[in-house]
PDB file of C-alpha atoms and ligand atoms in Angstrom:
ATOM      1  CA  UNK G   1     -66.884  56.679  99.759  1.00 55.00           C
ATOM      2  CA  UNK G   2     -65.061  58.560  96.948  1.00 58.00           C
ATOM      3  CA  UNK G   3     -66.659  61.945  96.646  1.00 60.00           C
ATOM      4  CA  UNK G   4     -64.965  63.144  93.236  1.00 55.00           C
ATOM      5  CA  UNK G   5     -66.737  62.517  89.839  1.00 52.00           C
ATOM      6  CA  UNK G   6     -64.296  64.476  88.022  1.00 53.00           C
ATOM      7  CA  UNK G   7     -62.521  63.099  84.560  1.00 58.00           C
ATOM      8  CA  UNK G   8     -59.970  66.005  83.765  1.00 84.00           C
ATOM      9  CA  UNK G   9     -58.184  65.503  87.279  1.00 97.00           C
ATOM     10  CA  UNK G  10     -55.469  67.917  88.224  1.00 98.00           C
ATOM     11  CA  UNK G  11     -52.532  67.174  90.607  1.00 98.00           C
ATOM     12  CA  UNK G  12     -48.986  68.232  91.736  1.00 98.00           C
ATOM     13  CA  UNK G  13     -46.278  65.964  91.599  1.00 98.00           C
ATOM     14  CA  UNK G  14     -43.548  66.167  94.028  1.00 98.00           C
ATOM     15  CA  UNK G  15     -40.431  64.803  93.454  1.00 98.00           C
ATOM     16  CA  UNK G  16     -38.834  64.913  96.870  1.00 98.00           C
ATOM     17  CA  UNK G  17     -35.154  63.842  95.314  1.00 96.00           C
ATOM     18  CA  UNK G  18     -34.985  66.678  93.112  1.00 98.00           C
ATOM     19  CA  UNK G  19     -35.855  69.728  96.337  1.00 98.00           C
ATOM     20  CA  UNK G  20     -33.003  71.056  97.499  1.00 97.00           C
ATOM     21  CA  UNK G  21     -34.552  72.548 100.622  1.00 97.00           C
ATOM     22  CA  UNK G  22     -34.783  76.090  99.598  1.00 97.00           C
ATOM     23  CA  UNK G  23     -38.549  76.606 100.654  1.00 97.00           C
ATOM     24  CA  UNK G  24     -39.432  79.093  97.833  1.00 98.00           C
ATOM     25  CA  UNK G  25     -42.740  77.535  97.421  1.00 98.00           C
ATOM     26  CA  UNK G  26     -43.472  77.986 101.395  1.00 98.00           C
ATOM     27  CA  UNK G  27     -42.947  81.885 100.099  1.00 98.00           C
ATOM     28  CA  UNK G  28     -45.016  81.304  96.958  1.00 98.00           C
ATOM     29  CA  UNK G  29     -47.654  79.807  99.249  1.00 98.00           C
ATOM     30  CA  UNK G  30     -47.937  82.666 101.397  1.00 98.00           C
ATOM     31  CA  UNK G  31     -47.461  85.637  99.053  1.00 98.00           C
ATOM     32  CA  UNK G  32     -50.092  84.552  96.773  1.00 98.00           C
ATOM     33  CA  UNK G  33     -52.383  83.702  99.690  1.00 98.00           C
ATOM     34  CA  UNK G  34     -51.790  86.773 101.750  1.00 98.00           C
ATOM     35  CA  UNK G  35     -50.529  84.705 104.756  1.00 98.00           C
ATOM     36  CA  UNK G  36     -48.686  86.436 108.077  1.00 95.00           C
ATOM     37  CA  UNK G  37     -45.642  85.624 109.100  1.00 91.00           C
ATOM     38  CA  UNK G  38     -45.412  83.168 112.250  1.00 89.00           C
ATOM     39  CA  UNK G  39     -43.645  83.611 115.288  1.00 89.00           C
ATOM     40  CA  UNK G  40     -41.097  80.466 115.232  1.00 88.00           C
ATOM     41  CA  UNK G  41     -37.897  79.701 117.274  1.00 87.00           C
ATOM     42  CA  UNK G  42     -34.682  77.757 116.335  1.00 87.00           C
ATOM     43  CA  UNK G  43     -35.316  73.920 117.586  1.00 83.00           C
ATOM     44  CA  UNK G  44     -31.546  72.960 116.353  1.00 85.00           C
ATOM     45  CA  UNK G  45     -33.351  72.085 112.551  1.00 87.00           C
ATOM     46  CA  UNK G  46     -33.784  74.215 109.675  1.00 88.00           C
ATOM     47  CA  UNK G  47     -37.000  73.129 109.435  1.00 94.00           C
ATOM     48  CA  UNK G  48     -39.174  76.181 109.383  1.00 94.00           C
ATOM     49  CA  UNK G  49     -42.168  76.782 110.417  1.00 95.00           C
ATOM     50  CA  UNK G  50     -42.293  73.423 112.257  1.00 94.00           C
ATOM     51  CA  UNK G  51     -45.486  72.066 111.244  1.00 96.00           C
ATOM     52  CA  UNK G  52     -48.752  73.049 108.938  1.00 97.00           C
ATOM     53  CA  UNK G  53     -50.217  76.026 110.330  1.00 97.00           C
ATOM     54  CA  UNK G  54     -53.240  78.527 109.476  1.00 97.00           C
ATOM     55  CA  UNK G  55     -51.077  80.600 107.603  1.00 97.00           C
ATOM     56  CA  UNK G  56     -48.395  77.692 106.323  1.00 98.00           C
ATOM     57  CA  UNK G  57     -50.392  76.180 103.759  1.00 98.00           C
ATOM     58  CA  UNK G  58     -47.517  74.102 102.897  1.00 98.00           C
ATOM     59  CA  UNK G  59     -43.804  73.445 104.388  1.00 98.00           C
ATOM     60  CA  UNK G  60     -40.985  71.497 104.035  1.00 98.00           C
ATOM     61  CA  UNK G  61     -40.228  68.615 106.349  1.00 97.00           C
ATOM     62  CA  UNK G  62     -36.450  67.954 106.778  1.00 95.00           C
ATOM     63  CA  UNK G  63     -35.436  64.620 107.833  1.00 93.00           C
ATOM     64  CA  UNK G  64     -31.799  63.460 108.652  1.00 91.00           C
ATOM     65  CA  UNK G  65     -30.933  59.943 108.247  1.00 90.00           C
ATOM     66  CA  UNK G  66     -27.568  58.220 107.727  1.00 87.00           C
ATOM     67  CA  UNK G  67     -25.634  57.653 104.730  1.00 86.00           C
ATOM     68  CA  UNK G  68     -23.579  55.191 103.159  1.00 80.00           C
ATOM     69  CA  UNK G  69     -20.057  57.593 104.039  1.00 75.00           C
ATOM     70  CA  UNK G  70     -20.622  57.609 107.816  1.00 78.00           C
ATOM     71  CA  UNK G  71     -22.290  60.848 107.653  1.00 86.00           C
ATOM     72  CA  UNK G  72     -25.971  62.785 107.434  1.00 87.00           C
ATOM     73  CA  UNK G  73     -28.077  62.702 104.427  1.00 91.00           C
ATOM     74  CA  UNK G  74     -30.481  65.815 104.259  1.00 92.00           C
ATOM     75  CA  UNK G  75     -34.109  64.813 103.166  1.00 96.00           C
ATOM     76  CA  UNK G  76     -36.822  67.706 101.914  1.00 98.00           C
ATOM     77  CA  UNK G  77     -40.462  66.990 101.553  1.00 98.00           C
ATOM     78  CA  UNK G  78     -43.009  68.767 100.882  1.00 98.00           C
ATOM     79  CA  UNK G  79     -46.270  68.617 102.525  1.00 98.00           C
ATOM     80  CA  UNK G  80     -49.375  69.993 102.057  1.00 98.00           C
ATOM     81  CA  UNK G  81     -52.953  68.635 101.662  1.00 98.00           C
ATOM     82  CA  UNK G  82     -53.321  65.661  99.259  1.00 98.00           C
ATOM     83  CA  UNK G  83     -56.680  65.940  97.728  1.00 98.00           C
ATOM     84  CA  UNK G  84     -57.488  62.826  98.266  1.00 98.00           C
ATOM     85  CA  UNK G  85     -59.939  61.517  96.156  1.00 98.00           C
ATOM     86  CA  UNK G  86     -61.626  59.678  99.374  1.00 96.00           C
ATOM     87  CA  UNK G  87     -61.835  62.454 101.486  1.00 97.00           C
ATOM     88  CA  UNK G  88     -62.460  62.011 105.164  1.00 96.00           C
ATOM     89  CA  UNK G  89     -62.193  65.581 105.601  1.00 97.00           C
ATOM     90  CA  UNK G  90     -65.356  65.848 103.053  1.00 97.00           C
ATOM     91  CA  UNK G  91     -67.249  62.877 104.079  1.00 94.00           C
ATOM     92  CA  UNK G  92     -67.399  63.676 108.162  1.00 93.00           C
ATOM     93  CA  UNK G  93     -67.872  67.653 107.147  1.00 94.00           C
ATOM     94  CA  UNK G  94     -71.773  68.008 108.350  1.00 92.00           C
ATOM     95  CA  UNK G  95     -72.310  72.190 106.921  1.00 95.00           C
ATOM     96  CA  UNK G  96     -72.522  71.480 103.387  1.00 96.00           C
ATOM     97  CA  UNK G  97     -70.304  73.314 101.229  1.00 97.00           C
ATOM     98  CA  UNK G  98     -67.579  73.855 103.719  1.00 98.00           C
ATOM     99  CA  UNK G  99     -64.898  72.056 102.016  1.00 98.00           C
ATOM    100  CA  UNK G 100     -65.967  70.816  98.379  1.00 98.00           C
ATOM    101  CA  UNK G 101     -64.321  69.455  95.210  1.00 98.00           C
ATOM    102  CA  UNK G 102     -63.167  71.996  92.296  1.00 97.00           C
ATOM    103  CA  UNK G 103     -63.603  71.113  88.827  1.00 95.00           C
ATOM    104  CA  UNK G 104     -59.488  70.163  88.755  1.00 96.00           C
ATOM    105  CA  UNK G 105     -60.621  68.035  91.664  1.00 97.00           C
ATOM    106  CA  UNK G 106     -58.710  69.559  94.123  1.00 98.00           C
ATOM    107  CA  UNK G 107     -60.660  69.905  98.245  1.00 98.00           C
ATOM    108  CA  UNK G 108     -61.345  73.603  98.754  1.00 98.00           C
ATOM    109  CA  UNK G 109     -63.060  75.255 101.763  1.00 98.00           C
ATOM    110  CA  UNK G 110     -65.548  77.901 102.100  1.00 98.00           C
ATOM    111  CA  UNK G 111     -64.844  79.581 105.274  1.00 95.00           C
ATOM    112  CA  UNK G 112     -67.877  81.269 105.264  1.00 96.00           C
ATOM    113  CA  UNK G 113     -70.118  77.915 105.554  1.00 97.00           C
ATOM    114  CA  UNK G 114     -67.145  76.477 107.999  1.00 98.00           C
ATOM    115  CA  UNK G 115     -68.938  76.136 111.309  1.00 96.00           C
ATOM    116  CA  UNK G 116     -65.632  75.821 113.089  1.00 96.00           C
ATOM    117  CA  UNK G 117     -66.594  71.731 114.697  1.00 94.00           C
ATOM    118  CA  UNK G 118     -63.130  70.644 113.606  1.00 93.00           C
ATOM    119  CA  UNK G 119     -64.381  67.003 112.667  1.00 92.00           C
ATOM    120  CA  UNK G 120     -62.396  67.376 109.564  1.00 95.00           C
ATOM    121  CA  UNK G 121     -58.989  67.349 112.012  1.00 93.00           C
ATOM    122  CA  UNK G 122     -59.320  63.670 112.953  1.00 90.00           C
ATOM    123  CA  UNK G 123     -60.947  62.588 109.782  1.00 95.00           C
ATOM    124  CA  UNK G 124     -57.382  63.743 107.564  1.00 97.00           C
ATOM    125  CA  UNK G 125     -55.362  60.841 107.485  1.00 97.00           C
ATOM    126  CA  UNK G 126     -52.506  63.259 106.700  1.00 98.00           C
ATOM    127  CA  UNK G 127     -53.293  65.738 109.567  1.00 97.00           C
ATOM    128  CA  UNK G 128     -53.600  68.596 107.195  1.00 98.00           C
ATOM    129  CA  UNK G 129     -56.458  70.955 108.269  1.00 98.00           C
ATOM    130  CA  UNK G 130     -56.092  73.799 110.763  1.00 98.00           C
ATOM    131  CA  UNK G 131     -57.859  76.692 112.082  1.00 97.00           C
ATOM    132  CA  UNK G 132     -57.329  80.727 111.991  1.00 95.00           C
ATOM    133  CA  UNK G 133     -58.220  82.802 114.574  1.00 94.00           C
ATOM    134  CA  UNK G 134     -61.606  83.224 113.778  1.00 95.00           C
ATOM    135  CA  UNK G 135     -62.009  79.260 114.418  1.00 95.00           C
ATOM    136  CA  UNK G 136     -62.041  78.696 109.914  1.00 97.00           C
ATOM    137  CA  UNK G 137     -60.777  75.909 108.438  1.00 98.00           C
ATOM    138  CA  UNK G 138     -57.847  76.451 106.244  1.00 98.00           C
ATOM    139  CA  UNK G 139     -55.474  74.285 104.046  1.00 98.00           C
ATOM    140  CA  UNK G 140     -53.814  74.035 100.723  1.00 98.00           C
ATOM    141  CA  UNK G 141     -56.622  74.396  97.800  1.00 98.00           C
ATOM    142  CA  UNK G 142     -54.307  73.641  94.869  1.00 98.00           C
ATOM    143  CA  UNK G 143     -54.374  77.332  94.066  1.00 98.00           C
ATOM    144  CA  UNK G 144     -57.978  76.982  92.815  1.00 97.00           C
ATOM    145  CA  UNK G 145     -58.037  80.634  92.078  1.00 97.00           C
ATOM    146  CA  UNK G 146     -55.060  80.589  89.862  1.00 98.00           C
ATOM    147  CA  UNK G 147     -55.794  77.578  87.884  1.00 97.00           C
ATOM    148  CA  UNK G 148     -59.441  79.009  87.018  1.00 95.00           C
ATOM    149  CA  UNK G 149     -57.336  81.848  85.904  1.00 96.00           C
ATOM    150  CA  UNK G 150     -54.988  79.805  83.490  1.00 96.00           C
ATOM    151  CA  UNK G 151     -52.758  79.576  85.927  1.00 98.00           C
ATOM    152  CA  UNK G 152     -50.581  76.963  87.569  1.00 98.00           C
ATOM    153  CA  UNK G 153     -50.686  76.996  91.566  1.00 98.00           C
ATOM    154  CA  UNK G 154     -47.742  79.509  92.880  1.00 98.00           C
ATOM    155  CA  UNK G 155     -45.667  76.633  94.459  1.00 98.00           C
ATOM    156  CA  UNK G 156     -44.972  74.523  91.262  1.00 98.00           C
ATOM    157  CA  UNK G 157     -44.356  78.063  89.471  1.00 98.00           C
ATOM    158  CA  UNK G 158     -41.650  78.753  91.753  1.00 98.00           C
ATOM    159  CA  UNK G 159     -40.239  75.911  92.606  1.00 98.00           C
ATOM    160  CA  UNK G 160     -36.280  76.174  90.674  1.00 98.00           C
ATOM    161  CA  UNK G 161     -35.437  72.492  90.101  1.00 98.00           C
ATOM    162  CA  UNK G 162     -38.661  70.694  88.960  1.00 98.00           C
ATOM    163  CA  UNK G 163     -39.472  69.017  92.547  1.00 98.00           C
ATOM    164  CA  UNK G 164     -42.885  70.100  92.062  1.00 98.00           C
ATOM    165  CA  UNK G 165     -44.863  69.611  88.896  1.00 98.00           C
ATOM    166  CA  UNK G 166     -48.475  70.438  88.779  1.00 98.00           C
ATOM    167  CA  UNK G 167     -50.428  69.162  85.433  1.00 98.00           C
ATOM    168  CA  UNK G 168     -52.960  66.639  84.462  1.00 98.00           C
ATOM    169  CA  UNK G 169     -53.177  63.932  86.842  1.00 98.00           C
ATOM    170  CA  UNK G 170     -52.903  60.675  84.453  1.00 97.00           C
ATOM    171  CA  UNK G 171     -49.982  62.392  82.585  1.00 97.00           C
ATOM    172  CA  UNK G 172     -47.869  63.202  86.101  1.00 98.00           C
ATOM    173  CA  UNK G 173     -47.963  59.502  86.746  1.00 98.00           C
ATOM    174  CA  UNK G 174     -47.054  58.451  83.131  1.00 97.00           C
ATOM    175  CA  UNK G 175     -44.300  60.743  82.864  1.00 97.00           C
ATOM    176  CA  UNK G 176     -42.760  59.428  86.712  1.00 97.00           C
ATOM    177  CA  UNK G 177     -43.022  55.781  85.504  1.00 97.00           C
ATOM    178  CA  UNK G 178     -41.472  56.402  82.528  1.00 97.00           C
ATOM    179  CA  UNK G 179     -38.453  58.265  84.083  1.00 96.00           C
ATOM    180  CA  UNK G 180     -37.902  54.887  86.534  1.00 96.00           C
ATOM    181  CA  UNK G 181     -39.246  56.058  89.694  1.00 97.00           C
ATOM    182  CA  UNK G 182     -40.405  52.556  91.100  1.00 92.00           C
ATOM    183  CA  UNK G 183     -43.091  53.956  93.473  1.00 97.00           C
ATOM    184  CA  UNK G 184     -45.452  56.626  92.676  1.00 98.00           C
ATOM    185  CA  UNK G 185     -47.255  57.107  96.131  1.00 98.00           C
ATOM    186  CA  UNK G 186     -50.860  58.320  95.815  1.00 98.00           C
ATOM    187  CA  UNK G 187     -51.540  56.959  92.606  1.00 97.00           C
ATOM    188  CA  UNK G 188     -54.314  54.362  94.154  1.00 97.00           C
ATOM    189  CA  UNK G 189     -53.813  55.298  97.892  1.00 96.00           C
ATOM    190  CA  UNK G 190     -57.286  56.490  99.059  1.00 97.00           C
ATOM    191  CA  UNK G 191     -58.970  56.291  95.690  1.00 97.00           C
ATOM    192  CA  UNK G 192     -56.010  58.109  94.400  1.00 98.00           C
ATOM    193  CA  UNK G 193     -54.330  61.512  95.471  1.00 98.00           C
ATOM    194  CA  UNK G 194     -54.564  65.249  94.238  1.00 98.00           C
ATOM    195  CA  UNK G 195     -50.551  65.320  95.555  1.00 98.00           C
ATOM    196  CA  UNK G 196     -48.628  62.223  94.202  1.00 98.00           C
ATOM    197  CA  UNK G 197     -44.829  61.696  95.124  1.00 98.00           C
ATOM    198  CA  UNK G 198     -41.905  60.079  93.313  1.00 98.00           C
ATOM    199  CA  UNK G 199     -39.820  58.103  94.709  1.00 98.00           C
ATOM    200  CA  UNK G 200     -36.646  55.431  93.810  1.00 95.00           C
ATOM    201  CA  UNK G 201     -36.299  54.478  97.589  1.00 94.00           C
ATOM    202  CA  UNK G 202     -38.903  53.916 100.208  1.00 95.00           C
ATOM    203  CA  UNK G 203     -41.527  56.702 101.145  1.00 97.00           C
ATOM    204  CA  UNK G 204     -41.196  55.315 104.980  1.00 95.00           C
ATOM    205  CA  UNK G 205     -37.696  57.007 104.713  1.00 95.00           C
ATOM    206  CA  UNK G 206     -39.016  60.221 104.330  1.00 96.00           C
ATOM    207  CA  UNK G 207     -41.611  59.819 106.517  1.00 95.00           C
ATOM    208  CA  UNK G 208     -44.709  58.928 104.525  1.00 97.00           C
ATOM    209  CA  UNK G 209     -47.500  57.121 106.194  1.00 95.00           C
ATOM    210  CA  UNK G 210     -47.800  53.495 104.989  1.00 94.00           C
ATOM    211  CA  UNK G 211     -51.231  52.620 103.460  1.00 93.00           C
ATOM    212  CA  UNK G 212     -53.028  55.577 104.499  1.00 95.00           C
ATOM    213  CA  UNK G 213     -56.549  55.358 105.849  1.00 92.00           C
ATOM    214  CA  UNK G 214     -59.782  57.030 106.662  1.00 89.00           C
ATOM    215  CA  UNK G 215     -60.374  56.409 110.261  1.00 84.00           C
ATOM    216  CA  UNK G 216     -62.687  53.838 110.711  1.00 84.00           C
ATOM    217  CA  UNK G 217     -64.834  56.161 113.074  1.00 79.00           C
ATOM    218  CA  UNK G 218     -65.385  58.844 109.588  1.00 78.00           C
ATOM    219  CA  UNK G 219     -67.034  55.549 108.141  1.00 73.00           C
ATOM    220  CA  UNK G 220     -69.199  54.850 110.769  1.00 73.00           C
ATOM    221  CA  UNK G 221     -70.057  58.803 110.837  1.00 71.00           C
ATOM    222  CA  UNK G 222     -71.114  58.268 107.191  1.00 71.00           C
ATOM    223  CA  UNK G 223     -73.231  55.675 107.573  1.00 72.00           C
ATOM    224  CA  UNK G 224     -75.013  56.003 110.483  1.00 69.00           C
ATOM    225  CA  UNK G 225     -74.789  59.683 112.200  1.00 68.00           C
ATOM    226  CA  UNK G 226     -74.245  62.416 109.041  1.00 69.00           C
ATOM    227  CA  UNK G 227     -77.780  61.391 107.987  1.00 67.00           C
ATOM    228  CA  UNK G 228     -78.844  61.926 111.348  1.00 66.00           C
ATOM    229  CA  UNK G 229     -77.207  65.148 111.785  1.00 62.00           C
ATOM    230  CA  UNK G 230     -78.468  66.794 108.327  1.00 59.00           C
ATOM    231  CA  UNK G 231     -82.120  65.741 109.154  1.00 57.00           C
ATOM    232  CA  UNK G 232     -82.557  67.114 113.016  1.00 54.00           C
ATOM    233  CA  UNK G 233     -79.358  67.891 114.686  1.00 50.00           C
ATOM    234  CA  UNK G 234     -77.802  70.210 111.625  1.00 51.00           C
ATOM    235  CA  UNK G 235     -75.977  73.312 113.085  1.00 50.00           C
ATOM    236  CA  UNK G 236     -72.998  73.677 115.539  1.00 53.00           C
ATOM    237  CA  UNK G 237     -74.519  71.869 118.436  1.00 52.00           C
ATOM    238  CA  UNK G 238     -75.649  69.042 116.362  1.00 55.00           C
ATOM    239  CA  UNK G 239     -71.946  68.438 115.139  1.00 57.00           C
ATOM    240  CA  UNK G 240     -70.663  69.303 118.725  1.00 57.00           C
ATOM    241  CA  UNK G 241     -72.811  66.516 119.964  1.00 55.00           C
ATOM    242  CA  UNK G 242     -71.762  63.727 117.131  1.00 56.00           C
ATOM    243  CA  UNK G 243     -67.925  64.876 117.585  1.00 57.00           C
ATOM    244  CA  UNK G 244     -67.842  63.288 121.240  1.00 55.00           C
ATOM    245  CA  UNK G 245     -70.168  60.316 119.682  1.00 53.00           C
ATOM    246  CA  UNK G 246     -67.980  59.596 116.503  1.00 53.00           C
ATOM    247  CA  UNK G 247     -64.702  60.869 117.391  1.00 55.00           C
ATOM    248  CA  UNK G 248     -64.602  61.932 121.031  1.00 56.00           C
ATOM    249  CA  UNK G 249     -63.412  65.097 122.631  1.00 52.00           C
ATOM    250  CA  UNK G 250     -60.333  67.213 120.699  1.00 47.00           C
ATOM    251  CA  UNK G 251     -57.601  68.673 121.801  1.00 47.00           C
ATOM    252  CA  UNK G 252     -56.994  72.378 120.764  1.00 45.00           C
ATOM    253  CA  UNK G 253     -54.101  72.359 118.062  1.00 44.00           C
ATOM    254  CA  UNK G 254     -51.766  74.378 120.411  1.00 39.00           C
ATOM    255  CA  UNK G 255     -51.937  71.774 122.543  1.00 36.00           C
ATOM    256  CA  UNK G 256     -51.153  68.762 120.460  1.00 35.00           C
ATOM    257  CA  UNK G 257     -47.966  70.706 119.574  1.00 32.00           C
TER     258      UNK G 257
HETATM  259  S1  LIG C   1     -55.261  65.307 102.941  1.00 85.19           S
HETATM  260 FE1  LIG C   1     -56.738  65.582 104.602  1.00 85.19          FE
HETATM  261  S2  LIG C   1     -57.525  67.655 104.305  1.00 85.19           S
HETATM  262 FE2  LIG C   1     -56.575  67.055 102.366  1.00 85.19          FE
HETATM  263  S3  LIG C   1     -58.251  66.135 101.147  1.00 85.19           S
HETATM  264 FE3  LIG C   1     -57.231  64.443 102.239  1.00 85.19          FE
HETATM  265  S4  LIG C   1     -58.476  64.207 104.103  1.00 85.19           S
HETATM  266 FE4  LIG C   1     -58.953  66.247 103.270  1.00 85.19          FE
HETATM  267  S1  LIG C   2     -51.105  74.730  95.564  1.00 85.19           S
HETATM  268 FE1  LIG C   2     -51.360  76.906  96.172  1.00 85.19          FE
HETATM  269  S2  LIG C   2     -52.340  76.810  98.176  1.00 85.19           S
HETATM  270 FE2  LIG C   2     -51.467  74.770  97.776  1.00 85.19          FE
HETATM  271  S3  LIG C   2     -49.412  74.824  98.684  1.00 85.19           S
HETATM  272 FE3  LIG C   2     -49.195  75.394  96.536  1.00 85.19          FE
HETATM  273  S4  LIG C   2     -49.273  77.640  96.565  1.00 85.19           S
HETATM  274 FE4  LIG C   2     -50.118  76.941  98.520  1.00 85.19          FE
HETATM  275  S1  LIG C   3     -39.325  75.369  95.829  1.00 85.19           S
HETATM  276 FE1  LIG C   3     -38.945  73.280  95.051  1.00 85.19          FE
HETATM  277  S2  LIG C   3     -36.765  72.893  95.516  1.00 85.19           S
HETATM  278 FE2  LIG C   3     -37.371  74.658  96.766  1.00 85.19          FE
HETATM  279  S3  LIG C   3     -38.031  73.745  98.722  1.00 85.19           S
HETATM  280 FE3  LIG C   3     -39.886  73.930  97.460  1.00 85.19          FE
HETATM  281  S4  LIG C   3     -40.073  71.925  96.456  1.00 85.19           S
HETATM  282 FE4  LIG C   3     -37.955  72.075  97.225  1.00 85.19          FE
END
């Protein structure tokens, strides 16, 4: 099911060890993007905003767990979409053109061809996609724009200690081997991600999903009821219908907060 045919593969690899929490890149993120402020209130963490939103493209996730001296360790990660290679979010999407794969072979959306069905919520195995106002898909796009323009996405540009490298794919994961980071997650999870991490101790610890998947109801989608839905459903009340069949009803994002 891998929907990327591209050879000069672009990525950004985080190096959750190395962030010290300041969230300059959550800054980065919105300046460049022209994202609003949100509304947030003090829920005894730093942690700020408290998840992905439509105009938090990315975001630190602190973590506390215990340390060797009887006290708290602080752990920063930074999450964003992970352009996967196998993209559920791509392969359940029924208006073509509504997310697709950049030549750095990063997932971008259109939001003009986004018909607003939200299949590509449950399909993320890394429940990354959300919606603005208007009902549009939005998400991290590796800074698409930027790159075309010689540029390197604003997050890795900011970011002060190195936590966040962006460069050619195959190099990232040379260069973490070779500096003794024993797991390199994405580098063959889901055909391979856009967003790799480096870690010496175990992803679990900061919350990474072990062996991520598409769900199995995005496969059956494939097979069976896209086809379908290009030939006579198409439109928003052919993906309405296939939602409940595939998937079943969704909850609004507000309320799975
Ligand atoms: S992380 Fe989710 S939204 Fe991003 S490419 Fe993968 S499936 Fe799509
Ligand atoms: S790559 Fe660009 S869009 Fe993605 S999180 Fe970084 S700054 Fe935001
Ligand atoms: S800019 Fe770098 S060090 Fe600061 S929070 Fe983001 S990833 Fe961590």
């Amino acid at each position: 099911m891998a929907n990327n045919t591209n050879t000069s593969r672009k990525a950004i690899l985080v190096t959750p060890e190395l962030c010290i929490g300041c969230r300059a890149c959550q800054v980065a993120c919105k300046s460049w993007n022209q994202l609003s402020a949100i509304k947030t209130k003090n829920n005894g963490t730093y942690q700020n905003p408290p998840d992905l939103a439509s105009a938090a493209y990315n975001m630190i996730q602190y973590s506390e767990v215990p340390s060797d001296q009887n006290a708290v360790r602080w752990l920063f990660l930074s999450r964003r979409c992970m352009h996967c290679e196998d993209a559920g979010c791509m392969t359940i999407c029924p208006s073509p053109g509504a997310l697709y794969r950049t030549d750095d072979g990063a997932v971008a959306f259109d939001r003009d061809k986004c018909i607003g069905c939200k299949l590509c919520v449950n399909a993320c195995p890394f429940d990354v996609p959300r919606y603005d106002a208007e009902d549009k898909v939005t998400k991290c796009h590796l800074c698409f724009d930027r790159i075309g323009a010689g540029m390197e996405p604003a997050c890795t540009k900011t970011c002060p200690t190195g936590a966040l490298k962006f460069g050619d794919r195959d190099e990232l994961v040379g260069a973490a081997k070779q500096e003794g980071f024993g797991t390199i997650y994405g580098e063959k999870d889901l055909g391979g991600l856009g967003s790799i991490y480096a870690f010496k101790e175990e992803p679990k610890l900061y919350g990474m999903k072990e062996n991520p998947e598409i769900p199995s109801s995005v496969v059956f989608w494939h097979t069976y009821l896209k086809p379908l839905s290009l030939i006579g459903l198409g439109g928003v009340v052919g993906a309405a219908a296939i939602h409940y069949l595939a998937i079943g009803p969704h909850k609004d994002q507000e309320e799975e907060v």
